[in-house]
CSV table of C-alpha atoms and ligand atoms in Angstrom, one decimal:
chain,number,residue,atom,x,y,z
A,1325,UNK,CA,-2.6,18.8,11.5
A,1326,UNK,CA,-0.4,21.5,9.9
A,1327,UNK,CA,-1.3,22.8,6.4
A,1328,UNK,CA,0.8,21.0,4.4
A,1329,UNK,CA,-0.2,22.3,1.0
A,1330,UNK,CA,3.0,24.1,0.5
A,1331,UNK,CA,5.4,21.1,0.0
A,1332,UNK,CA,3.3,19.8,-2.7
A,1333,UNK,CA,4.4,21.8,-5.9
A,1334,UNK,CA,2.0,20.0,-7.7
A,1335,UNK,CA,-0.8,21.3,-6.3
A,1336,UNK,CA,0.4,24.8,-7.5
A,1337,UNK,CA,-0.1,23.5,-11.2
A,1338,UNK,CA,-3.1,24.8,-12.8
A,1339,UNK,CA,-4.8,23.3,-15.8
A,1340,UNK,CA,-6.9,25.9,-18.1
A,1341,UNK,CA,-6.8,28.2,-15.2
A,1342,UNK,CA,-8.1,25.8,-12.5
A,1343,UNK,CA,-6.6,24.5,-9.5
A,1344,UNK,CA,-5.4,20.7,-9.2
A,1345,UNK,CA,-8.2,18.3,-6.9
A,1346,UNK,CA,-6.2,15.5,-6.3
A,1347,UNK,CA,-8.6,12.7,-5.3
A,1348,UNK,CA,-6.8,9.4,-6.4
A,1349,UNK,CA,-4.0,9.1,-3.6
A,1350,UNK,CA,-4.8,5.3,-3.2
A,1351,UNK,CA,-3.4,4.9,-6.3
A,1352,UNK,CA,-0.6,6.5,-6.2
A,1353,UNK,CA,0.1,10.1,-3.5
A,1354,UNK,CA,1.4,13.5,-4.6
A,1355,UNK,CA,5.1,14.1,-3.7
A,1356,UNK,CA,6.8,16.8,-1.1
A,1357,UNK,CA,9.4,18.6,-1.8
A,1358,UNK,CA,11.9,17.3,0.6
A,1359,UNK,CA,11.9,14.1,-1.0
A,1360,UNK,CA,12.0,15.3,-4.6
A,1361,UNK,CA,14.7,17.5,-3.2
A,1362,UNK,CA,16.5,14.4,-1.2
A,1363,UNK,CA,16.3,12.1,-4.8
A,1364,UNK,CA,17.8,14.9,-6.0
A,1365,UNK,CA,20.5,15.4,-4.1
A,1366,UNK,CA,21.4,11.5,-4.5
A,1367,UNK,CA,21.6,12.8,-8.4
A,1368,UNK,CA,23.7,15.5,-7.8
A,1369,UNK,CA,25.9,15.1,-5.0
A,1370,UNK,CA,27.0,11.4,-4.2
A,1371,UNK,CA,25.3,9.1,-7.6
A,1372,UNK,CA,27.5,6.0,-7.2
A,1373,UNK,CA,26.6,2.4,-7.3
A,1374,UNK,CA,26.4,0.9,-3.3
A,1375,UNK,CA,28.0,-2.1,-1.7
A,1376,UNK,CA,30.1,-2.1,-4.6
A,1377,UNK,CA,33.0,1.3,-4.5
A,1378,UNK,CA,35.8,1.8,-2.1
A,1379,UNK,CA,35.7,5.4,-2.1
A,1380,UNK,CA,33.9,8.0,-0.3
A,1381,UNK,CA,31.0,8.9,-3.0
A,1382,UNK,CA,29.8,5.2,-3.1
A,1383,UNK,CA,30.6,5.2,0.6
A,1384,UNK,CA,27.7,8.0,1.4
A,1385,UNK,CA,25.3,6.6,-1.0
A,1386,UNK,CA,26.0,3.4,0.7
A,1387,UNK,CA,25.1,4.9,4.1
A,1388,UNK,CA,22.1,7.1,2.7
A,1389,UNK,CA,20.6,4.0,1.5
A,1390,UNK,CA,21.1,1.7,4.3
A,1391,UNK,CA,20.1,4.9,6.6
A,1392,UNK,CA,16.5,4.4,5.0
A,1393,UNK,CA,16.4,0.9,6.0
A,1394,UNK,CA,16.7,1.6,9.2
A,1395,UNK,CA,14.1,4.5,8.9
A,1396,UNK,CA,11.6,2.0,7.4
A,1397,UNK,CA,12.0,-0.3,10.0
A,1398,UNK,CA,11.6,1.5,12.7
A,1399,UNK,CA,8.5,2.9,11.1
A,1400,UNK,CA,6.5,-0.5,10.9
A,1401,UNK,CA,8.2,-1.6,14.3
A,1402,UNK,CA,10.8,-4.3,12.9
A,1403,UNK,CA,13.0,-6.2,15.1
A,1404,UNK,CA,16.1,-5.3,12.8
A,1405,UNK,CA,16.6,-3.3,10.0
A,1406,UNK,CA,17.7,-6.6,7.8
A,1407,UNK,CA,13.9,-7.9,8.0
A,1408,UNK,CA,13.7,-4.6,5.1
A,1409,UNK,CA,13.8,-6.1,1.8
A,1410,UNK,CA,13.8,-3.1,-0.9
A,1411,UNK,CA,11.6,-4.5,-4.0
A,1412,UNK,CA,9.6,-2.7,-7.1
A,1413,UNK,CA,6.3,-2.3,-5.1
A,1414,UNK,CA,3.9,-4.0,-3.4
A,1415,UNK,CA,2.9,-6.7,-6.0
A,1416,UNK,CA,6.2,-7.6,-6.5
A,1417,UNK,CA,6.8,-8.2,-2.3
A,1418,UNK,CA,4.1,-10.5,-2.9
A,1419,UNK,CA,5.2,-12.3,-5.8
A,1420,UNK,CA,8.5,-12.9,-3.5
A,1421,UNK,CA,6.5,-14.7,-1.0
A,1422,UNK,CA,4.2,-16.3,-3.4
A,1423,UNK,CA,7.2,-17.7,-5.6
A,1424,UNK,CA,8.4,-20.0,-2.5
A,1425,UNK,CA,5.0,-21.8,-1.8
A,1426,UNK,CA,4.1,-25.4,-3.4
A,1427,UNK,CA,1.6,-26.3,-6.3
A,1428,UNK,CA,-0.2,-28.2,-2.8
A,1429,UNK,CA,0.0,-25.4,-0.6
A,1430,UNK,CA,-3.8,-24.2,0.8
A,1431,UNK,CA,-4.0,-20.4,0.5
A,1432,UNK,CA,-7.0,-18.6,2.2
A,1433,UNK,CA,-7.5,-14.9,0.9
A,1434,UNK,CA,-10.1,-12.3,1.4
A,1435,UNK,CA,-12.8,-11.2,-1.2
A,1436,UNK,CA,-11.3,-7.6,-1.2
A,1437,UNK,CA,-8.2,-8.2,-2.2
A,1438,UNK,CA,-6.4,-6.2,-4.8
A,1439,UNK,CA,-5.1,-8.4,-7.7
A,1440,UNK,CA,-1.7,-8.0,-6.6
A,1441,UNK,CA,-3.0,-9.8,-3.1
A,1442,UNK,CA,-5.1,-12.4,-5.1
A,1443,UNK,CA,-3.6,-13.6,-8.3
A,1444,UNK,CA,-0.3,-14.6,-7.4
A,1445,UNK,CA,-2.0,-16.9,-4.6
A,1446,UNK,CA,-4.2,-17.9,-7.0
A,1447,UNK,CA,-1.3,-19.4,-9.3
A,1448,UNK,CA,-0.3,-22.2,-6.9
A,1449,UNK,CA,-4.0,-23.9,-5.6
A,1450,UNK,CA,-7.7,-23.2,-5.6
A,1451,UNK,CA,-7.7,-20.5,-3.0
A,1452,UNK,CA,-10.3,-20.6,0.0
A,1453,UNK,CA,-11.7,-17.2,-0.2
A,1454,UNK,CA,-13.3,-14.9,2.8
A,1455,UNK,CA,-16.4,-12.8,2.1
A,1456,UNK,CA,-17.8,-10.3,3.6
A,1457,UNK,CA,-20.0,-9.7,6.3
A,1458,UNK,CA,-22.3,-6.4,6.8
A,1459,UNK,CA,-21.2,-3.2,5.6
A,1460,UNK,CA,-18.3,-4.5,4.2
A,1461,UNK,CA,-17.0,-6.3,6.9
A,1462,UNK,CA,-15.2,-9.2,7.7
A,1463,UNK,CA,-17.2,-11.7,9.9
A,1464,UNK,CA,-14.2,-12.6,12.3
A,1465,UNK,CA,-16.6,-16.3,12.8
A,1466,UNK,CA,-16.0,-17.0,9.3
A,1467,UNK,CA,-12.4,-17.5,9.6
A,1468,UNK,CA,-12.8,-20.6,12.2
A,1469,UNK,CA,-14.0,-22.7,9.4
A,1470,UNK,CA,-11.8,-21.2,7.1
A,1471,UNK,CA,-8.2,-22.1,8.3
A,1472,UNK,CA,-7.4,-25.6,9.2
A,1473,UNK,CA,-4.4,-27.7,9.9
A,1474,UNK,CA,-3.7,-27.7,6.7
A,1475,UNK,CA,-3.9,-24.0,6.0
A,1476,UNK,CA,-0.4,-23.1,4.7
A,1477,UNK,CA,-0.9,-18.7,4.8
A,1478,UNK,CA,-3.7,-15.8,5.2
A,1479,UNK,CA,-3.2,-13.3,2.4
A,1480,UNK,CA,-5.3,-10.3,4.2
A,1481,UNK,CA,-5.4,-6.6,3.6
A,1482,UNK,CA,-5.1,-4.3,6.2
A,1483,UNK,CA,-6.8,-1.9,4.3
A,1484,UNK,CA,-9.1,-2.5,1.8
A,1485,UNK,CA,-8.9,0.2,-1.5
A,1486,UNK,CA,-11.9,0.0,-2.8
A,1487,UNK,CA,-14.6,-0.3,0.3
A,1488,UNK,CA,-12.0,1.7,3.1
A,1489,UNK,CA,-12.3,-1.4,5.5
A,1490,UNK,CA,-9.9,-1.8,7.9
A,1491,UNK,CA,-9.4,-5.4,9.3
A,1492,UNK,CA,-8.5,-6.3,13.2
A,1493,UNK,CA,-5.1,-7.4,12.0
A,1494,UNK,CA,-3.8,-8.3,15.4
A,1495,UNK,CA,-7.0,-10.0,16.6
A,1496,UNK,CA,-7.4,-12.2,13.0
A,1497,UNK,CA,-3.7,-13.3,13.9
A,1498,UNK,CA,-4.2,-14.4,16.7
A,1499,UNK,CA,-7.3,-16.4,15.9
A,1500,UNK,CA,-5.3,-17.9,12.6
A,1501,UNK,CA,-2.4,-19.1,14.9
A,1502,UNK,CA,-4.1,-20.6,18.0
A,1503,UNK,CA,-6.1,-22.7,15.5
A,1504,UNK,CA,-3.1,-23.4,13.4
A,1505,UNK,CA,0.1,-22.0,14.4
A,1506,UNK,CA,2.4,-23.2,11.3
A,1507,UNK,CA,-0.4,-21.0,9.1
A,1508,UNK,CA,2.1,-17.9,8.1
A,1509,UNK,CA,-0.1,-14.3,8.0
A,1510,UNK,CA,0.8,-12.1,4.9
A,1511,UNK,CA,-0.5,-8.6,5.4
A,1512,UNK,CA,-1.0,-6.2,2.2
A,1513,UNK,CA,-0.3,-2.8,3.9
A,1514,UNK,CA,0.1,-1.0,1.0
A,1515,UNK,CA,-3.2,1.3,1.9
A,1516,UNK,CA,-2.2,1.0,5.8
A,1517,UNK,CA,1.6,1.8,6.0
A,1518,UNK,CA,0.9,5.6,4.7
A,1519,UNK,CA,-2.1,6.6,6.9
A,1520,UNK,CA,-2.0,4.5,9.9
A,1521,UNK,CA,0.8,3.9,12.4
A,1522,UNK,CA,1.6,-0.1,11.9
A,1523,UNK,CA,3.7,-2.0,14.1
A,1524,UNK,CA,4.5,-5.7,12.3
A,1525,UNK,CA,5.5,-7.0,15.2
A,1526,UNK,CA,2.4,-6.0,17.8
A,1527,UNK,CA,0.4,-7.6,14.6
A,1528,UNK,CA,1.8,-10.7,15.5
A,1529,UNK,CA,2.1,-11.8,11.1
A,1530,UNK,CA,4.8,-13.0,9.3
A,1531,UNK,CA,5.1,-10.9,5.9
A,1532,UNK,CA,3.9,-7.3,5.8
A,1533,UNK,CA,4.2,-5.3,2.2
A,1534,UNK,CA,3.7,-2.2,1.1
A,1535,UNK,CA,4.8,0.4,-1.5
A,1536,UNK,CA,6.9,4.1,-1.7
A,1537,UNK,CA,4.1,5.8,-4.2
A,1538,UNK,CA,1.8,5.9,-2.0
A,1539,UNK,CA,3.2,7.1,1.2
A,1540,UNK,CA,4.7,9.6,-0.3
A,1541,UNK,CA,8.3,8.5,-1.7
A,1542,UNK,CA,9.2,7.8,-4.9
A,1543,UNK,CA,7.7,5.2,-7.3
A,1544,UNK,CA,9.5,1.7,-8.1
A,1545,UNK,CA,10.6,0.8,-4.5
A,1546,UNK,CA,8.5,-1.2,-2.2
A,1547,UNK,CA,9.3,-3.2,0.9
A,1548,UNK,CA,8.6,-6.7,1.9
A,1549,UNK,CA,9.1,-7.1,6.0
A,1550,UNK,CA,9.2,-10.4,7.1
A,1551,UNK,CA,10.1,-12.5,10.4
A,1552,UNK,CA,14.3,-12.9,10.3
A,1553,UNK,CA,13.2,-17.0,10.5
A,1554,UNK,CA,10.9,-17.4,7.9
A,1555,UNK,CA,13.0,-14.7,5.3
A,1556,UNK,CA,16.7,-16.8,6.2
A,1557,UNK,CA,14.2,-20.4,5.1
A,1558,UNK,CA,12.8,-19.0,2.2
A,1559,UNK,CA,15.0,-19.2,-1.3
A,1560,UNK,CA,16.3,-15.9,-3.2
A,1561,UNK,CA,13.9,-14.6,-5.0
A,1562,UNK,CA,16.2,-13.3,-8.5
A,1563,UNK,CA,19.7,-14.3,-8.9
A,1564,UNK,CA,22.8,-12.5,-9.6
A,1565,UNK,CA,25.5,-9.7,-8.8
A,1566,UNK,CA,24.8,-8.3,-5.3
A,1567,UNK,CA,22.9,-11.3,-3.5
A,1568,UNK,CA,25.9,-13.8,-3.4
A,1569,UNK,CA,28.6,-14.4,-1.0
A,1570,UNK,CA,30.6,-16.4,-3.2
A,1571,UNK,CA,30.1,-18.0,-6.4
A,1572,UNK,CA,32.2,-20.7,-8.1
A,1573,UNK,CA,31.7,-22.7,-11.1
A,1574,UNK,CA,29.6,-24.9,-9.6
A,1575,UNK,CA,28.0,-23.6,-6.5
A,1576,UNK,CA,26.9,-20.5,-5.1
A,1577,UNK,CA,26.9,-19.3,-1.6
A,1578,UNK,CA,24.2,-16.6,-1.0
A,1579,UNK,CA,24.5,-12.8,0.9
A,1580,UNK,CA,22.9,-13.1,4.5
A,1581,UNK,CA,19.4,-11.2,5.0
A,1582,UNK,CA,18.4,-8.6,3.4
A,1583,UNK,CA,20.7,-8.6,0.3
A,1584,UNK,CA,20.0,-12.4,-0.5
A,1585,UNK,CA,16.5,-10.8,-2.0
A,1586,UNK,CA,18.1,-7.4,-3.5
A,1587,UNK,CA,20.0,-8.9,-6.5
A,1588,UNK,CA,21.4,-6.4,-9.2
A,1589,UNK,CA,21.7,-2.8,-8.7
A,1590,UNK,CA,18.5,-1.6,-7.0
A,1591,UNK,CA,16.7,1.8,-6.6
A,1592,UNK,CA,18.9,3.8,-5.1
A,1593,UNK,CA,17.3,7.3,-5.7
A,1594,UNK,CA,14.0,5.9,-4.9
A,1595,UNK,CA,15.2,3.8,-2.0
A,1596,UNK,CA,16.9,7.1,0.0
A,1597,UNK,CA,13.8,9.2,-1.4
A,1598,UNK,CA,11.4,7.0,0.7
A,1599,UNK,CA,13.6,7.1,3.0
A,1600,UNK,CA,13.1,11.2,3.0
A,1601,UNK,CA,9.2,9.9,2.9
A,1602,UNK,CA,9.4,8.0,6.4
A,1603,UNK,CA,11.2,11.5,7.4
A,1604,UNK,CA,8.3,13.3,6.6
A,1605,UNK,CA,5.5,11.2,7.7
A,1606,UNK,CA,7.1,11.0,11.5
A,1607,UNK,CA,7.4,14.6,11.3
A,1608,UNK,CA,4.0,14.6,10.8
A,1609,UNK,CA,3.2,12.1,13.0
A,1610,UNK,CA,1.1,9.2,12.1
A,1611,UNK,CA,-1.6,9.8,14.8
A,1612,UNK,CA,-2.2,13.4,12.9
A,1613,UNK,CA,-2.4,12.2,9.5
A,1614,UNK,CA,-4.8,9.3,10.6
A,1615,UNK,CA,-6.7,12.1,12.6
A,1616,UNK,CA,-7.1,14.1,9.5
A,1617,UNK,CA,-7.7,11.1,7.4
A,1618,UNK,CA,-10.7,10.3,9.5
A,1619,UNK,CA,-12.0,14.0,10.0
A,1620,UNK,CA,-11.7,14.1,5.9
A,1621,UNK,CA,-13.2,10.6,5.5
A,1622,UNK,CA,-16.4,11.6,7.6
A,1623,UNK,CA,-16.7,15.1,6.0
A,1624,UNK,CA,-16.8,13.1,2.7
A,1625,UNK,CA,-18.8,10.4,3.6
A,1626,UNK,CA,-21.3,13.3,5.1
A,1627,UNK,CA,-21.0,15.7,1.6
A,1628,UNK,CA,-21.6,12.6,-0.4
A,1629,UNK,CA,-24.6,11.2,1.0
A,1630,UNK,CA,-25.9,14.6,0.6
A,1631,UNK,CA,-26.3,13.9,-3.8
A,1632,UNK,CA,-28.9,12.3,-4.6
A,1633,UNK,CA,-28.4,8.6,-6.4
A,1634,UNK,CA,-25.0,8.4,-4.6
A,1635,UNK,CA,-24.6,4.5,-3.1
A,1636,UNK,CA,-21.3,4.2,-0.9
A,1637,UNK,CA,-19.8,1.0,-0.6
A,1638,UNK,CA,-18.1,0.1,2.6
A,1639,UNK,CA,-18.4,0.9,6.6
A,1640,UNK,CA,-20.5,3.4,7.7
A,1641,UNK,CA,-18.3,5.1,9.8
A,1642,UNK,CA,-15.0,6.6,9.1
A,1643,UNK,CA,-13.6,5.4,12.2
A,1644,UNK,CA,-13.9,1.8,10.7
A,1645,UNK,CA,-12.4,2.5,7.4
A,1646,UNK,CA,-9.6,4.4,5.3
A,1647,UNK,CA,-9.8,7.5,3.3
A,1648,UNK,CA,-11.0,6.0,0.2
A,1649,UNK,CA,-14.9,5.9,-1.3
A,1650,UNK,CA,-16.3,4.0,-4.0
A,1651,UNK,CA,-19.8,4.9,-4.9
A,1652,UNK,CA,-22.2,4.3,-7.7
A,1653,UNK,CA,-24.1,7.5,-9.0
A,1654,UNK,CA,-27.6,6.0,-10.3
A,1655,UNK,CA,-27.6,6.1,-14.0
A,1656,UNK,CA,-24.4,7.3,-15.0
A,1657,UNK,CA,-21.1,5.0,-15.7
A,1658,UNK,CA,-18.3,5.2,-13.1
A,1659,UNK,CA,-16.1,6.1,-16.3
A,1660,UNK,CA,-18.2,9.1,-17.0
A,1661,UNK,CA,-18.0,10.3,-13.9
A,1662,UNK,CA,-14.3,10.6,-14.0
A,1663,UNK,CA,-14.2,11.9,-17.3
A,1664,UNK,CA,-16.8,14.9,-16.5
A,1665,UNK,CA,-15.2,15.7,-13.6
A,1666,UNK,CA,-11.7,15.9,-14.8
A,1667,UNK,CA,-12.9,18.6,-16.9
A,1668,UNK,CA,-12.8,20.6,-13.7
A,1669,UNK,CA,-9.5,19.2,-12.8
A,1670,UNK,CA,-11.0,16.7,-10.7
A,1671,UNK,CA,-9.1,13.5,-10.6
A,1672,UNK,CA,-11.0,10.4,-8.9
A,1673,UNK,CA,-10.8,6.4,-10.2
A,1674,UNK,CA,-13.1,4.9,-12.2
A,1675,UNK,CA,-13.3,0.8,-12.9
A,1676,UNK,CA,-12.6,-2.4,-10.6
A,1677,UNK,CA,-9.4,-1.0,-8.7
A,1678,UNK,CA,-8.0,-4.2,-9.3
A,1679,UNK,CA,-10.2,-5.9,-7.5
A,1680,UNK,CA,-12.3,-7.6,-10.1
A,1681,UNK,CA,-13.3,-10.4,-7.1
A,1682,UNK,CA,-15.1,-8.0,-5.0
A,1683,UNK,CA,-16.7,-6.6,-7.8
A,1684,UNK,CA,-18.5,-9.7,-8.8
A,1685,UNK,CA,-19.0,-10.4,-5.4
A,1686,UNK,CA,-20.9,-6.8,-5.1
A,1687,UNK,CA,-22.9,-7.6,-8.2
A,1688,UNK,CA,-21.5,-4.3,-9.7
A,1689,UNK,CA,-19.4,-3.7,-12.7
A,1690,UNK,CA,-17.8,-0.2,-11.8
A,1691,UNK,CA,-17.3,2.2,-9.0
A,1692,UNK,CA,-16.3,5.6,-8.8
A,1693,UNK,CA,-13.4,5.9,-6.3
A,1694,UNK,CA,-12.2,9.3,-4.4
A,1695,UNK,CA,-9.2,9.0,-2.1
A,1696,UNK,CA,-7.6,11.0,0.0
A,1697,UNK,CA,-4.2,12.2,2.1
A,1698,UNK,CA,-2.3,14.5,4.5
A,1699,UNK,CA,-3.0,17.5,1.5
A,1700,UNK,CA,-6.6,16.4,0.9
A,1701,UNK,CA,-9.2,19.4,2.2
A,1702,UNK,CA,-12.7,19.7,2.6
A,1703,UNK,CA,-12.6,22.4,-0.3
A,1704,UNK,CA,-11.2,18.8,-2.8
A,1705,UNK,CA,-14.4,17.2,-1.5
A,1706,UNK,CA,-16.8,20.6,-2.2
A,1707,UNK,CA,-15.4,20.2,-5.4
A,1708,UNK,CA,-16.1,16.8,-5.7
A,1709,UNK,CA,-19.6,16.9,-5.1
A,1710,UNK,CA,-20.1,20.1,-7.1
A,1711,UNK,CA,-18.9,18.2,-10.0
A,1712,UNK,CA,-21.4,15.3,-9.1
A,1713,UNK,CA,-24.5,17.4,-9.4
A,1714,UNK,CA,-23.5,19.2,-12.1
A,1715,UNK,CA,-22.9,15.8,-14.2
A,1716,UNK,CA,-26.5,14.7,-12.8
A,1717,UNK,CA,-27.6,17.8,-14.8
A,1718,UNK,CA,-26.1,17.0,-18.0
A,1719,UNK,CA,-27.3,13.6,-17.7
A,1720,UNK,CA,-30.9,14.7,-16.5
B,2659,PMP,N1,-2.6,-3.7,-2.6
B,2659,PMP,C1,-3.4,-2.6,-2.4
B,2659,PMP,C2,-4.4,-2.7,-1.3
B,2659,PMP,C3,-3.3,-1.6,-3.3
B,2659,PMP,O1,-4.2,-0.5,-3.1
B,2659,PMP,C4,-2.4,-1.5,-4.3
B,2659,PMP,C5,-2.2,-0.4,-5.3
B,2659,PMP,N2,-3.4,0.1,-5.8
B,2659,PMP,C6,-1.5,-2.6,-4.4
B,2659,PMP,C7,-1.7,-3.7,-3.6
B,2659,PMP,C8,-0.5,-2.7,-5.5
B,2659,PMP,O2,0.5,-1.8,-5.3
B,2659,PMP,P1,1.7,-1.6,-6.4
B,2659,PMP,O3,1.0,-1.3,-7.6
B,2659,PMP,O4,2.5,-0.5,-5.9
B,2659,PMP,O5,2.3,-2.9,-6.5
């Protein structure tokens, strides 16, 4: 892939004279200039609300926002543009979906799942959960006594952040709907949508979601994508100015698809910025950055299992997983780990991710956590393992 380094002004910034090694892009990625440059511009050239104005300024950011719709969709593959619902992030997608289901409904969800994948669910019924096979796999088997007729959604990541597995999306639909087609698919892509191409509709699921931050765009805008059908049956989600057709004193008719979820005055910065994002990323291409996202996963997972008292959690191979590691370092707290190395200006994770579940599950109470993206190079991981062996010294 091209070196991309130079549209990341960040990683010009140095910090007591040493250069930024930005290792914590599952959290949240580093931003190019052209979409700082493209939120600004919203700023300084056409700020107006949307929908709302009758004159040209309103007009343009009307179309600029509407223009990354159609960008996002055609990224993840959607039918129409109006399947893009513009939310806060990820978790709040989620909570959309979640906050139509009943007290009854029967919610199967994976052991891995971030807590933004898990606790919502979790608020409505006991949930079934899915655990893990070898190597932090899913066994595909398990799922046949998992779902039943009764099964009313799959909440499943398509990327796991903690162990880097990637689930056979497509193939765990299709299983889920021949043994019970009415069971809806929700698919948390926030760690797929920014390093993988995705198509929502060759996956076969109902609900995809995903956030800006970490593909790139903006924070506070995520998406929700889900089937035209299922998003007309499904109630709005917030109420007020923006997502009614009509209102009268006593009844409201709501805004067709997608505004019937967008109430109030959204993101509009953030929204075009991600839009700037998608831009990017196709420029890129997504078979390069999952290319390099691969080549950088193995380098890593190669550099690390050279320190001794490293444990890596997750496939083997980085063909199987994304560009994130958690590993253990015998002896030494996760949250030392982070601390020592950031004295180096090395940032990596340090705790449960959010994913408490899968940490009880793996009988450990912390990880350390690198991550990586289209900037990440094998000099970030050098680094990385440098500072490793130099905290085993100081803890020796
Ligand atoms: N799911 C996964 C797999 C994640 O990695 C994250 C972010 N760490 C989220 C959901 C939540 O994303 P957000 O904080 O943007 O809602």
């Amino acid at each position: 892939m091209i070196d991309v380094r130079r549209d990341f002004p960040q990683l010009r910034r140095r910090i007591k004279g040493k250069p930024l090694v930005y290792l914590d892009s599952a959290a949240t990625s580093l931003k190019p200039r052209q979409v700082i440059k493209k939120e600004q511009e919203y700023y300084t050239r056409y700020c107006a609300n949307v929908f709302r104005g009758i004159y040209r300024t309103s007009e343009e950011a009307t179309e600029e926002f509407e223009n990354a719709r159609t960008k996002v969709a055609a990224f993840i593959g959607a039918k129409e543009s109006s399947e893009v619902i513009f939310t806060r992030n990820t978790s709040e997608s989620i909570n959309l979906v979640a906050s139509s289901m009943k007290k009854t409904d029967e919610v199967v969800v994976t052991i891995m799942e971030h807590h933004s994948n898990f606790v919502p669910w979790q608020q409505l019924a006991k949930l079934k959960v899915w655990k893990l096979g070898e190597d932090g796999r899913l066994d595909i088997g398990e799922l046949e006594t998992l779902i039943t007729r009764k099964t009313r959604l799959l909440a499943i990541t398509a990327v796991s952040n903690v162990l880097g597995t990637i689930s056979p999306i497509r193939h765990i639909c299709r299983i889920v709907k021949k043994i019970n087609p009415n069971c809806l698919v929700l698919v948390d892509a926030a760690q797929a949508a920014p390093h993988m191409k995705i198509n929502v509709q060759d996956w076969g699921v109902d609900f995809v979601a995903f956030s800006s931050h970490k593909m790139l765009g903006p924070t506070g805008v995520g998406v929700l994508w889900g089937r035209r059908e299922l998003l007309e049956q499904l109630p709005p989600y917030q109420y007020g100015g923006e997502m009614i057709k009509e209102v009268h004193v006593d009844r409201t008719i709501f805004a067709d698809l997608p505004h019937k979820f967008e109430a109030g005055t959204p993101h509009i910065a953030g929204v075009i910025g991600l839009g700037a994002a998608v831009d990017y990323l196709q420029f890129l291409g997504m078979g390069a950055v999952r290319k390099h996202e691969i080549e950088i996963t193995d380098y890593a997972l190669n550099a690390l299992k050279s320190v001794k008292g490293v444990t890596m959690y997750g496939p083997p191979h980085s063909k199987d997983r994304g560009g994130v590691i958690a590993f253990t370092l015998k002896g030494i707290h996760a949250h030392d780990i982070a601390q020592l190395l950031d004295e180096d200006n090395v940032c990596i994770r340090a705790g449960h991710h959010c994913a408490m579940p899968l940490h009880e599950y793996l009988k450990i109470p912390a990880t350390a956590r690198a991550s990586f993206y289209v900037y990440t190079t094998r000099q970030d991981i050098d680094a990385l393992v440098i500072g490793l062996e130099k905290i085993k010294k100081i803890f020796q």
